[in-house]
mmCIF file of C-alpha atoms in Angstrom:
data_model
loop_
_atom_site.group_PDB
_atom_site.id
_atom_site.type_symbol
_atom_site.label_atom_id
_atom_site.label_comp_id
_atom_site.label_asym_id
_atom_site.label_seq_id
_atom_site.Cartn_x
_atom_site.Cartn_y
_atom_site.Cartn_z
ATOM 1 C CA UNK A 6 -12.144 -7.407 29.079
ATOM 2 C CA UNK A 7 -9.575 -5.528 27.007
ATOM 3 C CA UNK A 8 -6.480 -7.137 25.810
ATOM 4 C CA UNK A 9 -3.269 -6.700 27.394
ATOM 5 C CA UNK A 10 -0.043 -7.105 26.089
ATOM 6 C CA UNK A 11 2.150 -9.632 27.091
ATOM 7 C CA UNK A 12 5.981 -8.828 28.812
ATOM 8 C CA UNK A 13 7.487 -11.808 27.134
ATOM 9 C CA UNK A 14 5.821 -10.359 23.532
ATOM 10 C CA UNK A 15 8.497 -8.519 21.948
ATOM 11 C CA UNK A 16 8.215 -5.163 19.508
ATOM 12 C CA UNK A 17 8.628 -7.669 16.704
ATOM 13 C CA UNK A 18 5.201 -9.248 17.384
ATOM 14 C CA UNK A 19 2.331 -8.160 17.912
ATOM 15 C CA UNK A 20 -1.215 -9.001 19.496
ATOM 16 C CA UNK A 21 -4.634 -9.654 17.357
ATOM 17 C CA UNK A 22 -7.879 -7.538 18.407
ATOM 18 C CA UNK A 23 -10.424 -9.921 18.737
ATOM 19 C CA UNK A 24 -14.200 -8.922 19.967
ATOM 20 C CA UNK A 25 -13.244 -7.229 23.695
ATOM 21 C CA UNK A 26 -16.105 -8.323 26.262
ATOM 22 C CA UNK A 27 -16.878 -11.115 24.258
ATOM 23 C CA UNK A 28 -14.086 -14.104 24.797
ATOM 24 C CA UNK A 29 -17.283 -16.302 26.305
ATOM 25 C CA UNK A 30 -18.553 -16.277 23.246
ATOM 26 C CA UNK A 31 -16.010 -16.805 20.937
ATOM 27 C CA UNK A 32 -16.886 -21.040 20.194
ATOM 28 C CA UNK A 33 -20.413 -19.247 19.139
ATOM 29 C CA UNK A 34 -19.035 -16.919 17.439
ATOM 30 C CA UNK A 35 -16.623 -19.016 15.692
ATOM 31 C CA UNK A 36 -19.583 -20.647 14.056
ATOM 32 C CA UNK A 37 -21.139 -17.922 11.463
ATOM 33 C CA UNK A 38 -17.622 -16.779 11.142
ATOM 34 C CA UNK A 39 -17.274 -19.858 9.914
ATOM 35 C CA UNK A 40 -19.921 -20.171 7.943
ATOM 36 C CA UNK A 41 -18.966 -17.275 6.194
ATOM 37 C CA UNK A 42 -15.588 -18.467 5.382
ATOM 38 C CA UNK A 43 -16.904 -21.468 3.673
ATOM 39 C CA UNK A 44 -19.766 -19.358 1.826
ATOM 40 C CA UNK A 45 -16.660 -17.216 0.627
ATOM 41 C CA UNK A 46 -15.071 -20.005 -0.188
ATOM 42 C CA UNK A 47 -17.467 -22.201 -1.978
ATOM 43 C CA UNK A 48 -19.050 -19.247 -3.757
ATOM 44 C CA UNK A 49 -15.955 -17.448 -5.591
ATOM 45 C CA UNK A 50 -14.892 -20.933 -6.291
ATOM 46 C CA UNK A 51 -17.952 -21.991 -8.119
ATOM 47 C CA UNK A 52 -18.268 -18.730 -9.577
ATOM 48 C CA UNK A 53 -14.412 -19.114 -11.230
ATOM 49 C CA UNK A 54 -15.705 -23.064 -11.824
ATOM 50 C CA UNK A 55 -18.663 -22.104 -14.005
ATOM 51 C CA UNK A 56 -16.615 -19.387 -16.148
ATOM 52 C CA UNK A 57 -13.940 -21.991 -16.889
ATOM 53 C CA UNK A 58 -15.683 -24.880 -17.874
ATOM 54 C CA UNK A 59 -19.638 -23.810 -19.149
ATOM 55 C CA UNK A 60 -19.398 -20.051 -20.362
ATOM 56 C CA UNK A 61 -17.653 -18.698 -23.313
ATOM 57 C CA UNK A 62 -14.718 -16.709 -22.595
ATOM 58 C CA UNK A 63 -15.143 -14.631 -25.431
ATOM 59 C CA UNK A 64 -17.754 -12.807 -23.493
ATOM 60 C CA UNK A 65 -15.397 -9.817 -21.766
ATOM 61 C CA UNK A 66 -17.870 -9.647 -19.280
ATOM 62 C CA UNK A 67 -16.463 -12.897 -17.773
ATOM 63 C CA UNK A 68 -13.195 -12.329 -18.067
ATOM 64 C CA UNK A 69 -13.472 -9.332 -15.312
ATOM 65 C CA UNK A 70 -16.144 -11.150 -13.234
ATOM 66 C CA UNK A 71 -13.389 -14.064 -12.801
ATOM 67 C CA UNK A 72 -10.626 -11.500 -11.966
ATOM 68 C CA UNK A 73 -13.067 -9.890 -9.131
ATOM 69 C CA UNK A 74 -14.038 -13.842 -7.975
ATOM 70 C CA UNK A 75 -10.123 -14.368 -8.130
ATOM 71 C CA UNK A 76 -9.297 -11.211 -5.779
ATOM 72 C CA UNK A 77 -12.218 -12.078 -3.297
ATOM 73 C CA UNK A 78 -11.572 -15.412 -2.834
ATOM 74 C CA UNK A 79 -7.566 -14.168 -2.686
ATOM 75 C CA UNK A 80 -8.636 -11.657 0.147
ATOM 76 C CA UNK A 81 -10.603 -14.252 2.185
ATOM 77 C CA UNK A 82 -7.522 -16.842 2.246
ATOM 78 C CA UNK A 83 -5.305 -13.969 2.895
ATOM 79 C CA UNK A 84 -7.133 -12.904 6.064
ATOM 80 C CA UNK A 85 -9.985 -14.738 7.387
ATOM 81 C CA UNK A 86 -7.930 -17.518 8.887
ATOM 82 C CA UNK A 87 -6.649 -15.220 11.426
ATOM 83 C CA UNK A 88 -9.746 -14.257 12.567
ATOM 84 C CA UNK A 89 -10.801 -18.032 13.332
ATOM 85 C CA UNK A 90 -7.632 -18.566 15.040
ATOM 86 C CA UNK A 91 -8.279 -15.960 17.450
ATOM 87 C CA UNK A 92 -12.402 -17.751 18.011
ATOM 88 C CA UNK A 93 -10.694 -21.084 18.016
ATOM 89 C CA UNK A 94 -8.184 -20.319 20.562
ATOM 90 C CA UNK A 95 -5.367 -21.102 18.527
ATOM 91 C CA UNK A 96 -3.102 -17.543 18.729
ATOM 92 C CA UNK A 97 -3.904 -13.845 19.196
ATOM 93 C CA UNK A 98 -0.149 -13.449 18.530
ATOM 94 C CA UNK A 99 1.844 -12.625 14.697
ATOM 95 C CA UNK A 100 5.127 -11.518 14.112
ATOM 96 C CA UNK A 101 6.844 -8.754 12.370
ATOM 97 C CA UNK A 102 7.027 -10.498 9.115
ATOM 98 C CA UNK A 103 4.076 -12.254 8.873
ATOM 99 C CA UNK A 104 1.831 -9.202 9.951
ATOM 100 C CA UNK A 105 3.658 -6.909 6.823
ATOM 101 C CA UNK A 106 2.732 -9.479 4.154
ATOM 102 C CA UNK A 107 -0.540 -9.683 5.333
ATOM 103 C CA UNK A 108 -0.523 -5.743 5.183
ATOM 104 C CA UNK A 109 1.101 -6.027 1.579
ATOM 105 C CA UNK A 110 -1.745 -8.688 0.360
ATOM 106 C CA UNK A 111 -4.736 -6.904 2.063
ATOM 107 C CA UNK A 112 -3.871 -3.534 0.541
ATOM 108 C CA UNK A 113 -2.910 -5.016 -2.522
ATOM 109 C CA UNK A 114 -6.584 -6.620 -3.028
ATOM 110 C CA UNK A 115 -7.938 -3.984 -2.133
ATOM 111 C CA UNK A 116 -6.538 -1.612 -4.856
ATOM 112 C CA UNK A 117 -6.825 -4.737 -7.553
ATOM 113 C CA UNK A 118 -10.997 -4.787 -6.545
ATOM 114 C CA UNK A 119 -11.116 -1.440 -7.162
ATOM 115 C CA UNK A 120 -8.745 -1.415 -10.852
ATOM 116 C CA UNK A 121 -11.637 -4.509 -11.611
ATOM 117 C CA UNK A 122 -14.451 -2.797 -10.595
ATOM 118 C CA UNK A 123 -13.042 -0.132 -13.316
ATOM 119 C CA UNK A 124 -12.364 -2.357 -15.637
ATOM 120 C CA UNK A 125 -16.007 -3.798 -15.591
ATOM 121 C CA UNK A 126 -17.721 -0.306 -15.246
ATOM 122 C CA UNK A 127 -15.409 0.090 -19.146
ATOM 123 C CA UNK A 128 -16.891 -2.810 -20.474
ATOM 124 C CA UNK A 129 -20.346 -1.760 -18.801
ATOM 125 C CA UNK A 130 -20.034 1.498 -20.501
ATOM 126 C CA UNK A 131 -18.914 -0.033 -23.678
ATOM 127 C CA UNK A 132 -21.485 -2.389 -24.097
ATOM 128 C CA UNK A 133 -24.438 -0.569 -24.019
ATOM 129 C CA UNK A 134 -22.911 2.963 -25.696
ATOM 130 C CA UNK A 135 -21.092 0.700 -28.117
ATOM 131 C CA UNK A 136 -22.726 -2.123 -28.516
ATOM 132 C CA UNK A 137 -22.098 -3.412 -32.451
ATOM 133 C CA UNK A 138 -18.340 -2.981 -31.819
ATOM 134 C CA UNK A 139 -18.028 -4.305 -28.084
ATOM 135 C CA UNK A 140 -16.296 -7.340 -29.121
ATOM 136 C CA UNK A 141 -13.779 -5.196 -31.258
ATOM 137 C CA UNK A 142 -12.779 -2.838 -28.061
ATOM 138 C CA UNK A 143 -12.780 -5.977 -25.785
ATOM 139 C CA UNK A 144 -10.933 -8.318 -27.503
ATOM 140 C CA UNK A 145 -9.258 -11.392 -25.488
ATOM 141 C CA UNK A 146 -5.360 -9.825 -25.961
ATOM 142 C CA UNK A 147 -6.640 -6.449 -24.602
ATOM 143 C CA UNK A 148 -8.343 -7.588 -21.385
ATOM 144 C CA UNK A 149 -5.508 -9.639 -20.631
ATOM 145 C CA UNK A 150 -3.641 -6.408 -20.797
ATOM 146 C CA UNK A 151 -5.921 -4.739 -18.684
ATOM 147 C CA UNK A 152 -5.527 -7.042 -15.954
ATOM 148 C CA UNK A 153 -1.982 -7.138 -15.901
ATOM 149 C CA UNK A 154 -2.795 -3.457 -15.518
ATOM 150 C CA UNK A 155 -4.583 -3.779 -12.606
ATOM 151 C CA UNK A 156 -1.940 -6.081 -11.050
ATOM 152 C CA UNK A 157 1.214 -4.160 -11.676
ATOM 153 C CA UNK A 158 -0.711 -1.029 -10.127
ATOM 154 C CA UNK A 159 -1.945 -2.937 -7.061
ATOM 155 C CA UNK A 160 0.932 -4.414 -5.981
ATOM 156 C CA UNK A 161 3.982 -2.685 -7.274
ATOM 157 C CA UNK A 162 2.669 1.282 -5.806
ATOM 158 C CA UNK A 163 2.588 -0.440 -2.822
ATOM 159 C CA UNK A 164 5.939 -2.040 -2.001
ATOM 160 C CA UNK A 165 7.668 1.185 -1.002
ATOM 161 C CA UNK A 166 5.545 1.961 1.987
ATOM 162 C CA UNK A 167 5.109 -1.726 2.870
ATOM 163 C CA UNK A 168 8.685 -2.604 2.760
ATOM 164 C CA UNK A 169 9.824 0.804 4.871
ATOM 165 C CA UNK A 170 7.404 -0.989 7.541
ATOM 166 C CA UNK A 171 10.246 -3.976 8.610
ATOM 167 C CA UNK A 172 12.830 -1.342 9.623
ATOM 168 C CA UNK A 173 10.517 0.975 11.873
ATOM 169 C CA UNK A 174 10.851 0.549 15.600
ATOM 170 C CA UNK A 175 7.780 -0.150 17.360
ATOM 171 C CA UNK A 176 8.196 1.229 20.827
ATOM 172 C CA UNK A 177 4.120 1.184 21.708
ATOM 173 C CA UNK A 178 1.493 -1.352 23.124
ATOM 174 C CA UNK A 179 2.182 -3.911 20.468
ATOM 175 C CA UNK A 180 -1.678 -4.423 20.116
ATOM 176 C CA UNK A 181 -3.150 -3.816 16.722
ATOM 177 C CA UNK A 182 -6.671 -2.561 16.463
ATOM 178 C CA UNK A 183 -8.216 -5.282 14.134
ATOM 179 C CA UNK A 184 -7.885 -9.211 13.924
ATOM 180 C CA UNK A 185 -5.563 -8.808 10.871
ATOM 181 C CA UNK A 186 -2.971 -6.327 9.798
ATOM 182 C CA UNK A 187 -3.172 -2.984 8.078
ATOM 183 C CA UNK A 188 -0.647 -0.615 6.986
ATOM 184 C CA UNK A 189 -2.430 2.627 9.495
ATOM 185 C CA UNK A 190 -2.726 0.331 12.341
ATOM 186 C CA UNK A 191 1.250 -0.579 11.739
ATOM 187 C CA UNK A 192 1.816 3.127 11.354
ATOM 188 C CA UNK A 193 0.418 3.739 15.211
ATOM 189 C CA UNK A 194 2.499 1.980 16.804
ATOM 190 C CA UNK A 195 5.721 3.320 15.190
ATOM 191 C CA UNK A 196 8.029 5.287 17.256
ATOM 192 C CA UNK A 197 9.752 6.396 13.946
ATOM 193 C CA UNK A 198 9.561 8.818 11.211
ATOM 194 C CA UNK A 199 6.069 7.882 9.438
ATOM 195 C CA UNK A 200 6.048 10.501 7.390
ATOM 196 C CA UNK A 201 6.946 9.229 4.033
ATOM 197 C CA UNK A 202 4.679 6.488 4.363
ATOM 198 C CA UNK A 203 1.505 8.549 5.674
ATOM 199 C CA UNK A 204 1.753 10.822 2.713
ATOM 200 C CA UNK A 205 2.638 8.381 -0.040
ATOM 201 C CA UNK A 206 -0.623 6.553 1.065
ATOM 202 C CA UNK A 207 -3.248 9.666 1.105
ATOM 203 C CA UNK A 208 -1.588 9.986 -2.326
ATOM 204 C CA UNK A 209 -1.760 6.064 -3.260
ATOM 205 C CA UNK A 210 -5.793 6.229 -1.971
ATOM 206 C CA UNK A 211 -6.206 9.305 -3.898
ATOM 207 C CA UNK A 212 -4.966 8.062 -6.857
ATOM 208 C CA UNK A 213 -6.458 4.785 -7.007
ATOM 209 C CA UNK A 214 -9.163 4.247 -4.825
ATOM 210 C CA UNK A 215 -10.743 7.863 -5.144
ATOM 211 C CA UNK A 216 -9.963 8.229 -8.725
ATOM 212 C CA UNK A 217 -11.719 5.083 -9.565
ATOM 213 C CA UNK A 218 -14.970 5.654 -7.998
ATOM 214 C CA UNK A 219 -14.894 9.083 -9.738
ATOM 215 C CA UNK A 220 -14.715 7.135 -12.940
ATOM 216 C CA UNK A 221 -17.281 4.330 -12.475
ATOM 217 C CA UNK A 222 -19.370 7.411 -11.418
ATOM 218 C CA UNK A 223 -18.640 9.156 -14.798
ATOM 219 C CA UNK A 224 -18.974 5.932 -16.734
ATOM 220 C CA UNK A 225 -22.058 5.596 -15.141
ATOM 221 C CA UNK A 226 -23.289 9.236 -16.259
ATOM 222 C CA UNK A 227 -22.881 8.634 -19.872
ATOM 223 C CA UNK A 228 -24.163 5.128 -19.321
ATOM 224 C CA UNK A 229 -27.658 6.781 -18.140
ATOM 225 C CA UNK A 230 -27.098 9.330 -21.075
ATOM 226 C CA UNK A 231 -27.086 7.077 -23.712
ATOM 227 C CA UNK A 232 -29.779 4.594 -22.096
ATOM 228 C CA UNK A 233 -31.843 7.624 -22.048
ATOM 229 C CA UNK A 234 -31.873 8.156 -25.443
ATOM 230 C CA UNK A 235 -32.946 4.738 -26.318
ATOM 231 C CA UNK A 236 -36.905 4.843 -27.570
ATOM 232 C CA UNK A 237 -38.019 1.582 -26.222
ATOM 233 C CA UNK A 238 -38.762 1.576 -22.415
ATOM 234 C CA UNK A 239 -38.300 -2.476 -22.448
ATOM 235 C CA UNK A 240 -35.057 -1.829 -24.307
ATOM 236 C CA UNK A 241 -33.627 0.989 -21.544
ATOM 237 C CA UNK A 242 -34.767 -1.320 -18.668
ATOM 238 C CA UNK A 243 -32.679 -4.760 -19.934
ATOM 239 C CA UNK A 244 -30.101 -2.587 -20.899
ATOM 240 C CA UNK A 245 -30.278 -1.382 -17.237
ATOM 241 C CA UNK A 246 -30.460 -4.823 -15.885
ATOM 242 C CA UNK A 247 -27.572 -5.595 -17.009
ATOM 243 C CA UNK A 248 -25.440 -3.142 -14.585
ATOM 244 C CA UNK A 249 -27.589 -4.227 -11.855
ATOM 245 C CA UNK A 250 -24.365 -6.516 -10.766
ATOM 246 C CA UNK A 251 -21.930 -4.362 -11.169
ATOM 247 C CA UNK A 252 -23.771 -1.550 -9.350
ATOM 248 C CA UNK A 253 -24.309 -3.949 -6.525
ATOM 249 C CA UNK A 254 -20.453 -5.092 -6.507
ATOM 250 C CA UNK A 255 -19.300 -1.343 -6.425
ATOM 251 C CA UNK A 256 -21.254 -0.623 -3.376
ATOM 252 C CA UNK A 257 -20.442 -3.537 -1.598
ATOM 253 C CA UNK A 258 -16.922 -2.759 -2.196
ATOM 254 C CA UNK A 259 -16.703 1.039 -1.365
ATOM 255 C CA UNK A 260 -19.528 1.537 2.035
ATOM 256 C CA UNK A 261 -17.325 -0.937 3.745
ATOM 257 C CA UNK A 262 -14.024 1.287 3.239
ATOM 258 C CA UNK A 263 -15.995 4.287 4.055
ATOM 259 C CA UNK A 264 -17.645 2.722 6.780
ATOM 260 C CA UNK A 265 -13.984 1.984 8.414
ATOM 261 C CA UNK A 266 -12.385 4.831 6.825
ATOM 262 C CA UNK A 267 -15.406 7.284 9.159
ATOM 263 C CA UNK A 268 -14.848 5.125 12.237
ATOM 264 C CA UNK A 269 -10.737 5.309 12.231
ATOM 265 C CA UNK A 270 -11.034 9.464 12.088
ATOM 266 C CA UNK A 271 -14.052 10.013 13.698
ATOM 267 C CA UNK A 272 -14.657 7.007 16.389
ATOM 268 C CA UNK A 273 -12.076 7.090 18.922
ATOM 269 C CA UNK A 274 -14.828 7.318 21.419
ATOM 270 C CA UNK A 275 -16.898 4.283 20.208
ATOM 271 C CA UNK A 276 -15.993 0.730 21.673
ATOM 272 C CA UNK A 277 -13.094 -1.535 20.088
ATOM 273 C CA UNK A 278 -15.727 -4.244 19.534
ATOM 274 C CA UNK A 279 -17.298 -1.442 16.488
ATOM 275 C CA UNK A 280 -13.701 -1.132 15.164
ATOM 276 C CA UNK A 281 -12.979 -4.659 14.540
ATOM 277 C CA UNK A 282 -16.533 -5.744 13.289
ATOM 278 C CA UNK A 283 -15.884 -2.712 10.469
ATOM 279 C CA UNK A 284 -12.621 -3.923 10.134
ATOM 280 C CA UNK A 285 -14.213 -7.712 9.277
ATOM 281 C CA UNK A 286 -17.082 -6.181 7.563
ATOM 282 C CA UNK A 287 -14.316 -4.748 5.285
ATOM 283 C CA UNK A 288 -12.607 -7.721 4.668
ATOM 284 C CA UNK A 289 -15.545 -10.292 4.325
ATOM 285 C CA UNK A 290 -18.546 -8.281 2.784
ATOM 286 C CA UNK A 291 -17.325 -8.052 -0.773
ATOM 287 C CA UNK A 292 -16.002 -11.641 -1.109
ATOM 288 C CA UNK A 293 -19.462 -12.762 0.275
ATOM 289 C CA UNK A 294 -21.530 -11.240 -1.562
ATOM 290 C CA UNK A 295 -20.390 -10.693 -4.957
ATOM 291 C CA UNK A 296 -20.580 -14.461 -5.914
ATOM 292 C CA UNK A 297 -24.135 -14.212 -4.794
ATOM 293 C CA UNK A 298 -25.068 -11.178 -6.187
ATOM 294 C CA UNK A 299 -23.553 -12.658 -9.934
ATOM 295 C CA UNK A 300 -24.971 -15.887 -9.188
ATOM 296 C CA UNK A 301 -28.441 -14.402 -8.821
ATOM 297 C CA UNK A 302 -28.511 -11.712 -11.707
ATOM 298 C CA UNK A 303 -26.420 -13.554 -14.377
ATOM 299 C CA UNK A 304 -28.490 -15.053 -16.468
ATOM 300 C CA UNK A 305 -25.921 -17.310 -17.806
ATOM 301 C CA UNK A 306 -24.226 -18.595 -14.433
ATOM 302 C CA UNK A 307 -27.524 -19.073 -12.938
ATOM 303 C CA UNK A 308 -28.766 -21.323 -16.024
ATOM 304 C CA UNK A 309 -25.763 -23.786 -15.733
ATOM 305 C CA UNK A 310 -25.862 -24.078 -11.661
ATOM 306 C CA UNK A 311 -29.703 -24.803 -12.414
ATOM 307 C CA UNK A 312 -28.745 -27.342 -14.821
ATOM 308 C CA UNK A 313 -25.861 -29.072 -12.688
ATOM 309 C CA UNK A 314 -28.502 -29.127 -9.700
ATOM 310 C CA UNK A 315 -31.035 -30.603 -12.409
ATOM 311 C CA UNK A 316 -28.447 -33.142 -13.471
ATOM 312 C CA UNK A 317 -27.631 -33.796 -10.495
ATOM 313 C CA UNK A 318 -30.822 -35.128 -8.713
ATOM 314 C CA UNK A 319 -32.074 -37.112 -11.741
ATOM 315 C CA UNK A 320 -28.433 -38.948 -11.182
ATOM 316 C CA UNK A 321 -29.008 -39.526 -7.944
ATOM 317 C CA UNK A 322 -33.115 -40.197 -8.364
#
């Protein structure tokens, strides 16, 4: 059953996507949805818990690991509410407004994950080519820099395009093609001259999104270089182990976008139900996995939950 607009819905509001063919199901599906919104929840939170009160924060590595837990667990509050209104029954339905700054946030994430995923891929590459002065490159006062890096670029590039969006008329079938808002889907349903923002986003993507996966890859390169050249095969496999992570992060972070990036040019023909589970794919694979993924292979945050659970149950034994 496809969703059809309503005549009382006016071009300043708009209508949710939820899973066509599937509204039986929706208090079923409502339940691993929510599951996952707790697990995203729960995780990023523990994950920002442990780094504040058991690890040292002299370690760079953490510093980045709680900006990406910060951003994930930003992009699930941002976004994943609206899909469980739509299962619950609650509204299908946003307005004008409220659909740009959920535009603004998503993209905004988005861009910040990647500028961190940078960031850690730097102190990747300088920890193993650099090792004896890692500390010295990474100090406390230059990470903090970095991040408000990251932060001014993510957000600020993108108020232009985002903020042109409120004073476009939207003339078509106010239904978007996702259960949350993005700037492209906006952009479709425009009756007015998009082309401003259509170009200052290819450029925006180009220049942050592409760029940065050019440069993990490159940091990566010299990362294998200089492993290579390391005599001891024990030594080049922990010093290996220790990207594992971050390797695991990056592609949870970019298959997604290319994933839904392919289906937007390429699937018109495929069903709206593949659209919006890439589109929730996009926006709740990386925040679910990454706390897992750093839970399991960090050493140090895997020691202290062990301990807590250890503490725990001779408390309560």
């Amino acid at each position: 059953m496809s969703v059809r607009p309503d005549p009382k819905i006016s071009n300043s509001t708009f209508l949710l996507m939820g899973f066509p063919g599937l509204e039986r199901d929706y208090p079923w599906l409502s339940i691993p949805f929510s599951c996952i919104y707790v697990m995203v929840l729960s995780g990023n939170c523990l994950v920002l818990h442990v780094i504040r009160t058991e690890l040292s924060l002299h370690e760079p590595m953490f510093y980045f690991l709680a900006m990406l837990a910060l951003t994930d667990l930003c992009m699930g509050l941002s976004t994943v509410h609206m899909v469980l209104g739509i299962l619950w029954g609650l509204s299908q339905e946003i307005g004008l407004d409220a659909c740009i700054a959920q535009t603004f946030f998503v993209h905004g994430l988005s861009c910040m994950e990647s500028g961190v995923l940078l960031a850690m891929a730097f102190d990747r590459f300088t920890a193993i080519c650099n090792p004896l002065r890692y500390t010295c490159i990474l100090t406390s006062t230059r990470i903090i820099n970095i991040g408000v890096v990251i932060l001014g670029r993510s957000f600020l590039f993108i108020t232009a395009p985002i903020v042109r969006l409120k004073f476009f008329h939207y003339c078509r079938p106010p239904i978007l093609s996702h259960s949350f808002c993005l700037h492209q889907d906006l952009l479709r349903l425009a009756c007015s001259d998009i082309r401003f923002n259509s170009f200052y986003a290819l450029a925006l993507v180009i220049c942050t999104l592409l760029l940065d996966s050019v440069l993990i890859f490159i940091s990566y390169i010299l990362i294998l270089h200089s492993v290579l050249t390391i005599a001891s095969q024990e030594e080049r496999l922990k010093s290996l182990k220790t990207c594992v992570s971050h390797i695991c992060a990056v592609l949870v972070f970019y298959i997604p976008i290319i994933g839904l990036t392919m289906v937007h040019h390429f699937g018109q023909h495929l069903s709206p139900v593949v659209h919006v589970l890439m589109g929730n794919i996009y926006i709740l694979f990386p925040p679910l996995m990454n706390p897992i993924t750093y839970i399991i292979k960090t050493q140090q945050i895997r020691n202290r939950i062990r301990r807590w659970f250890i503490k725990q149950t001779s408390s309560t034994g």
